Amino acid sequence: MCGIAGAISFIEDMRNGVGVYERMQSRLLRRGPDQRGMYITPEAALIHARLAVIDIEGGRQPMTFEDRRGKFTIVYNGELYNTDELRGELAADFEFATHSDTEVVLKSYVKWGDKCVERFNGIFAFAVYDESEHRVFLARDRIGVKPLFFFRGRDKMIFASEIQALLEHPDVPHEIDENGAAELLLMAPGRTAGCGVIRGVEELKAGECGYFTAGGLKLRTYWRLRAYELNETFEETAAHVRGLLLDSIRRQLVSDVPVCTFLSGGLDSSLISSVAASELKRQGKVLDTFSVDYRDNEKYFRKSRFQPNSDPEYIRKMAEYLGTEHHWVIIDTPELVDALDEAVDARGLPGMADVDSSLLLFCREIKKFGTVALSGECADEIFGGYPWYRDKDIRMTDGFPWAQSTAYRKRFLCDDYAGRIDAEEYVYSAYRKTADYAEKLATDSDVDYRMREMTQLNFDWFMQTLLDRKDRMSMYSGLEVRVPFCDYRIAEYLYNVKWEYKDWQGREKGLLREAMKEWLPDEVLWRKKSPYPKTHNPAFLEAVTAKLRRILDEDGEVLTQLVKREELERLLTHADHVQWYGQLMNLPQTIAFFIQLDHWLKEFSIKLV
């Protein structure tokens, strides 16, 4: 895992921008603290900051290969999980100097060109400069686990793993227009696919690749969720799921540095930990597992529809059941609040408030023990675990099921942007475009037709928000977090499994539970879904209220250019209790979001246009 960046122009001499490239690289050093490198020619500057996981000495970047076909240089961020198979295919054409997946990706491109991405199983974003053809190839993994942002200037393209690095280039404006304002106040922490919020900043979409040449940037979608007829019994489906998931987890345990897992005591992380513990035990090793909790959470925890029970008792049961070396990370309210700003620095945008900052603090502690961790993200999106899949009224609601708050959100827009933005149309058109994009079959039942739309909506929006969070908060501490449920083979198969099977026995993720029942004790296997743990301490609401109050009293003119002061004042009276986003962002998180927004506007010197 790494940070990558670059600038390409067929008009300017790229050798004149070394100081700029060094600043861009410095912004990526948290992603890649182990090694750094640059490759600069008159046409291209390729920048790399490396977190060394596989072939620590041999995998240095930028990596160049030259033969009769030309000269090719790559900067690559990611992990390839079918490296050995691809190396075997390529062995007839190439000798290999390293054991790194970087070399396999580079030589796959040399042999197969832009079709190489269709052969990869992994999480990645990379750029290959084809010096002989005067072009750069860009690609991002199918699911969108690894990020790649870019800015198209006049006769130039600039790209980077993170927005923060792009902003170090003088060509990239530190500005937002009405579209950026709409993304921040109507959509955030979600983002429209391909949108980088900053004016002119875009993101390569999941499953997208293309070339930048003197003629401009031409992109294509090489993968998407496809609908097909699947005629399997439930037993066959469960066996298929089991085989795919076990293969994905085992592939993602390959590393030249120690591997650990997140363990929340819920179904998804417990399954991954169980398989990982078994694999390490065969090697004579003990798995390290990590859990996060909050000071005084047991004291203040109250059952809710979304969170029927707390995690610690289940975590203890799983750690004992698996015989892991278990570690607790306990977060107190003051550090959680203090880390809100740092979470913005990591994400490059205001995000999920303390849901972000807690993960950042959690990953920082894990990094003290290791460099690679496995996490359970994305099972709920793929297997239909969220309440909005299962509540018949919510799932048929015409709009994003996790954010029915447009009328409330638009109240915060300043008058200028409110006059330029049709809030309801902006949100609804984004929803409708995604739902319509979902591929369906004429034979789908009404329920399965809608579930394809729900899966596409979650895939393109809610899941991407969580993957952004996971990548930025972990990589900020140089921790690589892998997500076995995000194997594209699982996603494309599950897209075609009928809802009756996914909802087996009327339980959320019933199919997954049945498929993996041999791997967990019953009390964890059949535990009702519980979301990512957050603080229940009322001190958090008090602290963020006081912090936003200070911002408005002392230095509020920046924030109130974008957000109406009277609505922020109303928010501070705790008059409204509107769910801002998903299950985890309500009143305290809404206040914390505006604290993050204020920090972002100031830290990145954002101008409103």
Coordinates of C-alpha atoms in Angstrom, one line a residue:
M1 CA 0.0 0.0 0.0
C2 CA 1.2 3.4 -0.9
G3 CA 0.5 6.9 -2.0
I4 CA 0.9 7.8 -5.6
A5 CA 0.8 11.1 -7.6
G6 CA 2.0 12.6 -10.8
A7 CA 1.7 15.3 -13.5
I8 CA 1.6 14.8 -17.2
S9 CA 1.9 17.3 -20.0
F10 CA 2.8 17.1 -23.7
I11 CA 3.3 20.9 -23.8
E12 CA 5.2 21.9 -20.6
D13 CA 8.5 20.5 -19.4
M14 CA 7.7 18.5 -16.3
R15 CA 11.3 18.7 -15.2
N16 CA 10.8 22.3 -14.0
G17 CA 8.3 21.4 -11.2
V18 CA 10.5 19.3 -8.8
G19 CA 9.7 21.6 -5.9
V20 CA 6.0 21.1 -6.4
Y21 CA 6.4 17.3 -6.8
E22 CA 8.3 17.2 -3.5
R23 CA 5.4 19.0 -1.8
M24 CA 2.9 16.6 -3.3
Q25 CA 5.0 13.7 -2.1
S26 CA 5.3 15.1 1.4
R27 CA 1.5 15.0 1.6
L28 CA 1.5 11.3 0.9
L29 CA 4.2 10.3 3.4
R30 CA 1.7 9.1 6.0
R31 CA 0.4 6.7 3.4
G32 CA 3.9 5.5 2.5
P33 CA 6.4 6.1 5.3
D34 CA 8.9 3.4 4.3
Q35 CA 10.3 4.5 1.0
R36 CA 9.9 7.3 -1.5
G37 CA 10.8 7.9 -5.1
M38 CA 10.2 10.0 -8.3
Y39 CA 10.6 9.5 -12.0
I40 CA 10.7 12.7 -14.0
T41 CA 10.9 13.2 -17.8
P42 CA 10.1 16.1 -20.0
E43 CA 6.5 14.7 -20.3
A44 CA 5.8 13.1 -17.0
A45 CA 6.5 13.2 -13.3
L46 CA 5.6 10.1 -11.3
I47 CA 5.7 10.3 -7.5
H48 CA 5.6 7.5 -5.0
A49 CA 5.6 7.0 -1.2
R50 CA 5.7 3.4 -0.2
L51 CA 4.3 1.3 2.7
A52 CA 6.3 -1.9 2.2
V53 CA 4.3 -5.1 2.7
I54 CA 5.4 -7.5 -0.1
D55 CA 9.0 -7.9 -1.2
I56 CA 10.2 -5.0 0.9
E57 CA 13.5 -4.5 -1.0
G58 CA 12.4 -5.6 -4.5
G59 CA 9.2 -3.6 -4.7
R60 CA 10.6 -0.1 -4.8
Q61 CA 8.8 2.5 -7.0
P62 CA 8.6 4.1 -9.5
M63 CA 9.4 0.8 -11.3
T64 CA 10.6 0.9 -14.9
F65 CA 10.7 -1.9 -17.5
E66 CA 12.1 -1.6 -21.0
D67 CA 12.2 -4.0 -23.9
R68 CA 11.5 -4.0 -27.7
R69 CA 7.9 -3.0 -27.0
G70 CA 9.0 0.3 -25.3
K71 CA 9.7 1.8 -21.9
F72 CA 7.1 1.6 -19.2
T73 CA 7.1 3.1 -15.7
I74 CA 4.6 2.5 -13.0
V75 CA 3.4 4.0 -9.7
Y76 CA 1.1 1.6 -7.9
N77 CA -1.0 1.6 -4.7
G78 CA -2.6 -1.6 -3.7
E79 CA -2.4 -5.3 -3.3
L80 CA -3.0 -8.0 -5.9
Y81 CA -4.4 -11.2 -4.6
N82 CA -3.8 -13.4 -7.6
T83 CA -0.2 -12.4 -8.1
D84 CA 1.1 -16.0 -8.3
E85 CA -1.4 -17.1 -11.0
L86 CA -0.6 -14.0 -13.1
R87 CA 3.2 -14.4 -12.7
G88 CA 2.8 -18.0 -13.9
E89 CA 0.9 -16.8 -17.0
L90 CA 3.6 -14.2 -17.7
A91 CA 6.6 -16.4 -17.1
A92 CA 6.7 -17.4 -20.8
D93 CA 7.2 -13.8 -21.9
F94 CA 9.2 -12.2 -19.0
E95 CA 11.8 -12.9 -16.4
F96 CA 11.0 -11.5 -13.0
A97 CA 13.5 -9.6 -10.9
T98 CA 11.3 -9.3 -7.7
H99 CA 8.5 -11.1 -5.9
S100 CA 6.4 -7.9 -5.7
D101 CA 3.0 -7.6 -7.2
T102 CA 4.1 -4.2 -8.6
E103 CA 6.2 -6.0 -11.2
V104 CA 3.4 -8.3 -12.0
V105 CA 1.0 -5.4 -12.6
L106 CA 3.6 -3.6 -14.8
K107 CA 4.3 -6.6 -16.9
S108 CA 0.6 -7.5 -17.2
Y109 CA 0.2 -4.0 -18.7
V110 CA 3.1 -4.5 -21.1
K111 CA 1.6 -7.8 -22.3
W112 CA -2.2 -7.1 -22.3
G113 CA -2.4 -3.3 -22.4
D114 CA -5.6 -1.8 -20.9
K115 CA -7.2 -5.3 -20.8
C116 CA -4.8 -6.2 -17.9
V117 CA -7.2 -4.8 -15.3
E118 CA -9.8 -7.4 -16.2
R119 CA -7.4 -10.1 -15.0
F120 CA -6.6 -8.6 -11.6
N121 CA -8.1 -9.6 -8.3
G122 CA -7.2 -7.0 -5.8
I123 CA -7.5 -3.5 -4.6
F124 CA -5.5 -0.9 -6.5
A125 CA -5.0 2.4 -8.2
F126 CA -2.0 2.9 -10.5
A127 CA -0.6 4.8 -13.4
V128 CA 1.7 3.5 -16.2
Y129 CA 3.7 5.9 -18.3
D130 CA 4.2 4.5 -21.7
E131 CA 7.1 6.6 -22.9
S132 CA 7.3 5.3 -26.5
E133 CA 3.5 5.9 -27.1
H134 CA 3.5 9.2 -25.2
R135 CA 0.5 8.3 -23.0
V136 CA -0.3 7.4 -19.4
F137 CA -2.7 4.6 -18.4
L138 CA -4.7 5.1 -15.2
A139 CA -6.8 2.4 -13.5
R140 CA -8.8 1.8 -10.3
D141 CA -10.0 -1.5 -8.8
R142 CA -13.5 -2.8 -9.5
I143 CA -14.9 -2.0 -6.1
G144 CA -13.2 1.3 -5.5
V145 CA -11.2 0.3 -2.4
K146 CA -8.2 2.4 -3.4
P147 CA -8.6 6.1 -4.3
L148 CA -7.3 8.0 -7.3
F149 CA -8.2 11.7 -7.8
F150 CA -7.2 13.9 -10.8
F151 CA -7.4 17.4 -12.2
R152 CA -7.6 18.1 -15.9
G153 CA -5.9 21.4 -16.7
R154 CA -5.2 22.9 -20.0
D155 CA -3.0 20.4 -21.8
K156 CA -2.1 18.8 -18.5
M157 CA -3.4 16.2 -16.0
I158 CA -2.4 16.0 -12.4
F159 CA -3.3 12.9 -10.2
A160 CA -2.9 11.7 -6.6
S161 CA -4.1 9.2 -4.1
E162 CA -5.5 12.0 -2.0
I163 CA -7.1 15.5 -2.6
Q164 CA -4.6 17.0 -0.2
A165 CA -1.7 16.1 -2.5
L166 CA -3.5 17.5 -5.5
L167 CA -4.0 20.8 -3.7
E168 CA -0.2 21.2 -3.4
H169 CA -0.1 21.7 -7.2
P170 CA -0.5 25.4 -8.1
D171 CA -2.8 24.6 -11.0
V172 CA -5.5 23.1 -8.8
P173 CA -7.8 25.8 -7.4
H174 CA -8.7 25.8 -3.7
E175 CA -12.3 26.5 -4.5
I176 CA -15.9 25.2 -4.3
D177 CA -18.8 26.2 -6.5
E178 CA -22.5 25.4 -6.1
N179 CA -21.9 21.7 -6.9
G180 CA -19.3 21.5 -4.2
A181 CA -21.6 23.2 -1.7
A182 CA -24.4 20.8 -2.6
E183 CA -22.1 17.8 -2.1
L184 CA -21.0 19.1 1.3
L185 CA -24.3 20.1 2.7
L186 CA -26.8 17.8 0.9
M187 CA -24.8 14.6 0.3
A188 CA -21.9 14.5 2.8
P189 CA -20.3 12.3 4.1
G190 CA -21.4 10.6 0.8
R191 CA -20.1 11.8 -2.5
T192 CA -21.4 11.5 -6.1
A193 CA -19.2 9.0 -7.9
G194 CA -16.4 10.7 -9.7
C195 CA -16.8 14.0 -7.8
G196 CA -13.9 15.4 -5.8
V197 CA -15.9 18.3 -4.3
I198 CA -13.1 20.8 -5.0
R199 CA -13.8 22.7 -8.3
G200 CA -12.3 20.8 -11.2
V201 CA -11.2 17.8 -9.0
E202 CA -12.5 14.4 -10.2
E203 CA -12.1 10.9 -9.0
L204 CA -11.6 7.9 -11.2
K205 CA -14.7 5.8 -10.6
A206 CA -14.6 2.2 -9.3
G207 CA -14.0 -0.2 -12.2
E208 CA -12.8 2.6 -14.5
C209 CA -9.6 3.0 -16.5
G210 CA -8.3 5.0 -19.4
Y211 CA -5.6 6.9 -21.2
F212 CA -4.3 10.4 -21.0
T213 CA -2.7 11.5 -24.3
A214 CA -2.1 14.8 -26.2
G215 CA -5.7 14.4 -27.2
G216 CA -7.0 14.4 -23.7
L217 CA -8.3 11.9 -21.2
K218 CA -10.5 9.0 -22.4
L219 CA -12.0 6.7 -19.8
R220 CA -14.0 3.5 -19.9
T221 CA -15.8 1.3 -17.4
Y222 CA -14.3 -2.2 -17.4
W223 CA -16.4 -3.7 -14.7
R224 CA -19.9 -3.2 -13.2
L225 CA -22.5 -5.3 -11.4
R226 CA -24.1 -7.4 -14.1
A227 CA -27.5 -9.3 -13.9
Y228 CA -27.7 -12.9 -15.0
E229 CA -30.0 -15.9 -14.3
L230 CA -28.8 -17.9 -11.3
N231 CA -30.5 -21.3 -10.9
E232 CA -29.0 -22.8 -7.8
T233 CA -30.6 -24.4 -4.7
F234 CA -30.1 -22.7 -1.4
E235 CA -27.6 -25.4 -0.4
E236 CA -25.6 -24.9 -3.6
T237 CA -25.7 -21.1 -3.0
A238 CA -24.5 -21.4 0.6
A239 CA -21.6 -23.7 -0.6
H240 CA -20.7 -21.2 -3.3
V241 CA -20.6 -18.3 -0.8
R242 CA -18.5 -20.4 1.6
G243 CA -16.0 -21.2 -1.1
L244 CA -15.7 -17.6 -2.3
L245 CA -15.3 -16.1 1.2
L246 CA -12.8 -18.7 2.4
D247 CA -10.7 -18.2 -0.7
S248 CA -10.9 -14.4 -0.4
I249 CA -9.8 -14.3 3.3
R250 CA -7.0 -16.8 2.7
R251 CA -5.7 -14.8 -0.3
Q252 CA -5.7 -11.6 1.8
L253 CA -3.7 -13.1 4.6
V254 CA -0.6 -13.2 2.3
S255 CA 2.0 -10.7 3.6
D256 CA 5.7 -10.4 4.3
V257 CA 4.8 -8.5 7.6
P258 CA 2.5 -9.6 10.4
V259 CA -1.3 -9.6 9.8
C260 CA -4.0 -8.9 12.4
T261 CA -7.8 -8.5 12.4
F262 CA -10.4 -6.1 13.7
L263 CA -12.8 -7.8 16.0
S264 CA -16.1 -6.2 17.0
G265 CA -17.9 -9.4 18.2
G266 CA -20.3 -9.1 15.2
L267 CA -20.8 -11.6 12.4
D268 CA -18.5 -10.1 9.8
S269 CA -15.3 -9.4 11.7
S270 CA -15.7 -12.6 13.7
L271 CA -15.9 -14.7 10.6
I272 CA -12.8 -13.1 9.2
S273 CA -11.0 -13.5 12.5
S274 CA -12.0 -17.2 12.8
V275 CA -10.7 -18.1 9.4
A276 CA -7.5 -16.0 9.9
A277 CA -6.9 -17.6 13.3
S278 CA -7.3 -21.1 11.8
E279 CA -4.8 -20.3 9.0
L280 CA -2.2 -18.9 11.4
K281 CA -2.6 -21.8 13.8
R282 CA -1.6 -24.1 10.9
Q283 CA 1.6 -22.1 10.6
G284 CA 2.2 -22.3 14.4
K285 CA 1.2 -18.7 14.9
V286 CA -1.3 -16.9 17.1
L287 CA -3.6 -14.2 15.6
D288 CA -3.6 -10.7 17.1
T289 CA -7.1 -9.2 17.3
F290 CA -8.1 -5.6 18.1
S291 CA -11.2 -4.0 19.4
V292 CA -12.2 -0.4 20.1
D293 CA -14.4 0.8 23.0
Y294 CA -15.1 4.1 24.7
R295 CA -14.5 5.3 28.3
D296 CA -17.7 4.8 30.3
N297 CA -19.7 3.3 27.4
E298 CA -21.1 0.5 29.5
K299 CA -22.4 3.1 32.0
Y300 CA -24.3 5.1 29.3
F301 CA -25.2 2.4 26.8
R302 CA -28.9 2.3 26.0
K303 CA -30.5 -0.3 23.7
S304 CA -31.9 1.0 20.4
R305 CA -33.5 -0.3 17.3
F306 CA -30.1 0.0 15.5
Q307 CA -28.0 -1.2 18.4
P308 CA -29.8 -3.8 20.5
N309 CA -26.7 -4.8 22.6
S310 CA -23.1 -3.7 23.2
D311 CA -20.0 -5.4 21.8
P312 CA -17.6 -6.2 24.7
E313 CA -19.2 -9.5 26.0
Y314 CA -19.2 -10.9 22.4
I315 CA -15.7 -9.7 21.8
R316 CA -14.5 -11.5 24.9
K317 CA -16.3 -14.7 23.8
M318 CA -14.8 -14.6 20.4
A319 CA -11.2 -13.9 21.6
E320 CA -11.5 -16.8 24.0
Y321 CA -13.1 -19.1 21.4
L322 CA -10.4 -18.4 18.9
G323 CA -7.5 -18.2 21.3
T324 CA -6.2 -14.9 19.9
E325 CA -3.9 -12.4 21.5
H326 CA -6.5 -9.7 22.0
H327 CA -5.9 -6.0 22.4
W328 CA -8.4 -3.3 23.5
V329 CA -8.1 0.3 22.5
I330 CA -10.1 2.5 24.8
I331 CA -10.9 6.0 23.6
D332 CA -11.9 8.9 25.9
T333 CA -14.1 11.8 24.9
P334 CA -11.5 14.6 24.9
E335 CA -9.2 12.7 22.5
L336 CA -12.2 11.8 20.3
V337 CA -13.1 15.4 20.0
D338 CA -9.5 16.5 19.5
A339 CA -9.1 14.0 16.6
L340 CA -12.0 15.5 14.6
D341 CA -9.7 18.0 12.9
E342 CA -7.0 15.3 12.3
A343 CA -9.7 13.1 10.7
V344 CA -10.4 15.9 8.2
D345 CA -6.7 16.2 7.4
A346 CA -6.7 12.4 6.8
R347 CA -9.8 12.3 4.6
G348 CA -9.2 15.6 2.8
L349 CA -12.9 16.4 3.3
P350 CA -15.2 16.7 6.3
G351 CA -16.6 13.2 6.9
M352 CA -18.3 11.0 9.5
A353 CA -17.4 13.1 12.5
D354 CA -16.4 10.8 15.5
V355 CA -17.1 7.7 13.4
D356 CA -14.0 8.8 11.5
S357 CA -11.9 10.2 14.3
S358 CA -12.4 7.0 16.4
L359 CA -11.2 4.8 13.6
L360 CA -8.2 7.1 13.1
L361 CA -7.3 6.7 16.8
F362 CA -8.0 2.9 16.6
C363 CA -5.7 2.5 13.6
R364 CA -3.0 4.5 15.2
E365 CA -2.8 2.1 18.1
I366 CA -2.9 -1.0 15.8
K367 CA 0.0 0.4 13.8
K368 CA 2.2 0.0 16.9
F369 CA 1.8 -3.8 16.6
G370 CA 1.7 -4.3 12.9
T371 CA 1.2 -3.0 9.3
V372 CA -1.6 -5.1 7.8
A373 CA -5.1 -5.7 9.2
L374 CA -8.3 -7.4 7.9
S375 CA -11.7 -5.8 8.5
G376 CA -15.3 -6.7 7.8
E377 CA -16.5 -3.7 5.8
C378 CA -19.0 -4.2 3.0
A379 CA -20.7 -7.4 4.1
D380 CA -23.9 -5.5 4.9
E381 CA -24.0 -3.8 1.5
I382 CA -23.4 -7.1 -0.4
F383 CA -25.5 -9.5 1.7
G384 CA -28.3 -7.1 2.5
G385 CA -27.7 -6.6 6.2
Y386 CA -28.9 -3.0 6.8
P387 CA -32.3 -2.2 8.2
W388 CA -33.2 -0.3 4.9
Y389 CA -32.9 -3.6 3.0
R390 CA -35.3 -5.4 5.4
D391 CA -37.9 -2.9 6.4
K392 CA -40.5 -3.1 3.5
D393 CA -41.6 0.6 4.0
I394 CA -38.0 2.0 4.0
R395 CA -36.8 0.0 1.1
M396 CA -39.7 1.1 -1.1
T397 CA -39.1 4.8 -0.2
D398 CA -38.2 6.8 -3.3
G399 CA -34.9 8.2 -2.3
F400 CA -31.6 7.3 -0.5
P401 CA -32.8 5.2 2.4
W402 CA -29.9 6.3 4.7
A403 CA -30.4 10.0 4.2
Q404 CA -34.1 11.2 4.2
S405 CA -33.0 14.6 5.5
T406 CA -32.8 16.8 2.4
A407 CA -35.5 19.3 3.7
Y408 CA -33.5 19.6 6.9
R409 CA -30.1 19.8 5.3
K410 CA -31.0 22.5 2.8
R411 CA -31.9 24.9 5.6
F412 CA -28.1 25.2 6.4
L413 CA -27.2 26.4 2.9
C414 CA -26.2 30.1 2.8
D415 CA -28.6 32.3 0.8
D416 CA -26.3 32.6 -2.3
Y417 CA -26.0 28.8 -2.8
A418 CA -29.6 28.2 -1.7
G419 CA -30.7 30.4 -4.6
R420 CA -28.5 28.5 -7.1
I421 CA -29.2 24.9 -5.9
D422 CA -32.5 23.0 -6.2
A423 CA -31.8 20.8 -3.3
E424 CA -34.6 18.3 -3.8
E425 CA -33.8 17.9 -7.5
Y426 CA -30.0 17.6 -6.9
V427 CA -30.5 14.7 -4.4
Y428 CA -33.3 13.0 -6.1
S429 CA -31.7 13.0 -9.6
A430 CA -28.6 11.5 -8.1
Y431 CA -30.7 8.8 -6.5
R432 CA -32.7 8.1 -9.6
K433 CA -29.6 7.9 -11.9
T434 CA -28.0 5.3 -9.7
A435 CA -31.2 3.2 -9.2
D436 CA -31.8 3.3 -13.0
Y437 CA -28.2 2.2 -13.7
A438 CA -28.8 -1.1 -11.8
E439 CA -29.0 -3.9 -14.3
K440 CA -32.2 -6.0 -14.0
L441 CA -33.8 -9.0 -15.7
A442 CA -37.3 -9.2 -17.1
T443 CA -37.7 -12.3 -15.0
D444 CA -37.0 -10.5 -11.7
S445 CA -39.8 -10.5 -9.1
D446 CA -40.8 -7.1 -7.8
V447 CA -38.7 -7.7 -4.6
D448 CA -35.6 -8.8 -6.5
Y449 CA -36.0 -5.9 -9.0
R450 CA -36.0 -3.5 -6.1
M451 CA -33.1 -5.3 -4.3
R452 CA -30.9 -4.9 -7.4
E453 CA -31.6 -1.1 -7.1
M454 CA -30.9 -1.2 -3.4
T455 CA -27.6 -3.0 -3.9
Q456 CA -26.5 -0.6 -6.6
L457 CA -27.4 2.4 -4.4
N458 CA -25.5 1.0 -1.5
F459 CA -22.6 -0.1 -3.7
D460 CA -22.1 3.4 -5.3
W461 CA -22.9 5.5 -2.3
F462 CA -23.0 4.1 1.3
M463 CA -20.3 1.5 0.7
Q464 CA -18.0 4.1 -1.0
T465 CA -18.4 6.4 2.0
L466 CA -17.2 3.6 4.4
L467 CA -14.4 2.6 2.1
D468 CA -13.2 6.2 1.9
R469 CA -13.2 6.3 5.7
K470 CA -11.4 3.0 6.0
D471 CA -8.7 3.9 3.5
R472 CA -8.0 7.4 4.7
M473 CA -8.2 6.8 8.5
S474 CA -6.0 3.7 8.3
M475 CA -3.4 4.9 5.8
Y476 CA -3.0 8.2 7.8
S477 CA -1.1 6.0 10.2
G478 CA 0.6 3.8 7.6
L479 CA -1.7 0.9 8.3
E480 CA -3.0 -1.2 5.4
V481 CA -6.5 -2.5 6.0
R482 CA -7.8 -5.2 3.7
V483 CA -11.5 -6.0 3.1
P484 CA -12.2 -9.6 2.1
F485 CA -15.9 -9.1 1.6
C486 CA -14.9 -6.6 -1.2
D487 CA -13.7 -9.4 -3.4
Y488 CA -15.4 -8.6 -6.8
R489 CA -16.3 -12.3 -7.3
I490 CA -18.4 -12.2 -4.1
A491 CA -20.1 -8.9 -5.2
E492 CA -21.0 -10.0 -8.7
Y493 CA -22.2 -13.4 -7.5
L494 CA -24.3 -12.0 -4.7
Y495 CA -25.9 -9.4 -7.0
N496 CA -27.7 -12.4 -8.6
V497 CA -28.7 -14.3 -5.6
K498 CA -32.4 -13.9 -4.9
W499 CA -33.5 -12.0 -1.8
E500 CA -35.3 -15.1 -0.5
Y501 CA -31.9 -16.7 0.0
K502 CA -30.1 -13.6 1.4
D503 CA -32.9 -13.2 3.9
W504 CA -32.8 -16.9 4.9
Q505 CA -35.0 -17.6 8.0
G506 CA -36.0 -13.9 8.1
R507 CA -32.6 -13.0 9.4
E508 CA -30.3 -10.2 8.2
K509 CA -27.5 -11.9 6.3
G510 CA -29.2 -15.2 6.8
L511 CA -27.4 -16.7 3.8
L512 CA -24.0 -15.7 5.2
R513 CA -24.8 -17.1 8.6
E514 CA -25.9 -20.4 7.2
A515 CA -23.0 -20.7 4.8
M516 CA -20.4 -20.0 7.6
K517 CA -22.1 -21.7 10.5
E518 CA -19.2 -24.1 11.2
W519 CA -16.9 -21.1 11.9
L520 CA -18.6 -19.4 14.9
P521 CA -20.2 -20.2 18.2
D522 CA -24.0 -19.9 17.9
E523 CA -24.3 -16.9 20.2
V524 CA -22.1 -14.9 17.8
L525 CA -23.3 -16.5 14.6
W526 CA -26.9 -15.5 15.3
R527 CA -26.3 -12.3 17.1
K528 CA -28.5 -9.4 15.8
K529 CA -26.5 -6.9 13.7
S530 CA -24.9 -4.1 15.6
P531 CA -23.2 -1.1 13.8
Y532 CA -19.7 0.2 14.3
P533 CA -19.3 1.0 18.0
K534 CA -19.6 4.7 18.9
T535 CA -19.5 6.6 22.2
H536 CA -22.7 6.9 24.2
N537 CA -21.2 9.3 26.7
P538 CA -23.2 12.5 27.0
A539 CA -19.9 14.3 27.5
F540 CA -19.3 14.0 23.7
L541 CA -22.4 16.1 22.9
E542 CA -21.5 18.6 25.5
A543 CA -17.9 18.8 24.2
V544 CA -18.8 19.3 20.5
T545 CA -21.5 21.8 21.4
A546 CA -19.0 23.8 23.3
K547 CA -16.4 23.6 20.5
L548 CA -18.8 24.8 17.8
R549 CA -20.0 27.5 20.1
R550 CA -16.4 28.7 20.4
I551 CA -15.9 28.6 16.6
L552 CA -19.0 30.8 16.1
D553 CA -18.0 33.3 18.8
E554 CA -14.4 33.6 18.0
D555 CA -13.8 32.8 14.3
G556 CA -17.1 32.0 12.7
E557 CA -17.0 34.2 9.6
V558 CA -15.4 31.5 7.5
L559 CA -18.0 28.8 8.3
T560 CA -20.9 31.2 8.0
Q561 CA -20.0 32.2 4.4
L562 CA -21.2 28.7 3.5
V563 CA -23.6 27.8 6.4
K564 CA -26.4 29.9 7.8
R565 CA -25.5 31.2 11.3
E566 CA -29.1 31.0 12.5
E567 CA -29.3 27.3 11.7
L568 CA -26.1 26.6 13.5
E569 CA -27.4 28.6 16.5
R570 CA -30.5 26.5 16.4
L571 CA -28.4 23.3 16.2
L572 CA -26.6 24.3 19.3
T573 CA -29.9 24.5 21.3
H574 CA -30.4 20.8 20.4
A575 CA -33.9 21.7 19.2
D576 CA -33.8 19.2 16.3
H577 CA -33.0 15.5 16.4
V578 CA -32.8 14.6 12.7
Q579 CA -30.8 11.6 11.5
W580 CA -28.1 13.2 9.3
Y581 CA -26.7 10.1 7.7
G582 CA -27.1 6.4 8.2
Q583 CA -27.4 4.7 11.6
L584 CA -24.6 6.5 13.3
M585 CA -24.8 10.2 12.5
N586 CA -27.4 12.0 14.6
L587 CA -27.3 15.2 16.7
P588 CA -23.8 15.0 18.2
Q589 CA -22.4 13.9 14.9
T590 CA -24.2 16.7 13.0
I591 CA -22.6 19.2 15.3
A592 CA -19.2 17.5 14.9
F593 CA -19.6 17.5 11.1
F594 CA -19.9 21.4 11.1
I595 CA -16.8 21.5 13.3
Q596 CA -15.0 19.4 10.6
L597 CA -16.4 21.6 7.8
D598 CA -15.0 24.7 9.5
H599 CA -11.6 23.1 9.9
W600 CA -11.6 22.0 6.3
L601 CA -12.4 25.4 4.9
K602 CA -9.6 27.0 7.0
E603 CA -7.0 24.3 6.7
F604 CA -7.2 24.0 2.9
S605 CA -7.9 27.8 2.4
I606 CA -11.1 27.1 0.5
K607 CA -12.7 29.9 -1.4
L608 CA -16.4 30.0 -2.4
V609 CA -17.2 30.9 -6.0

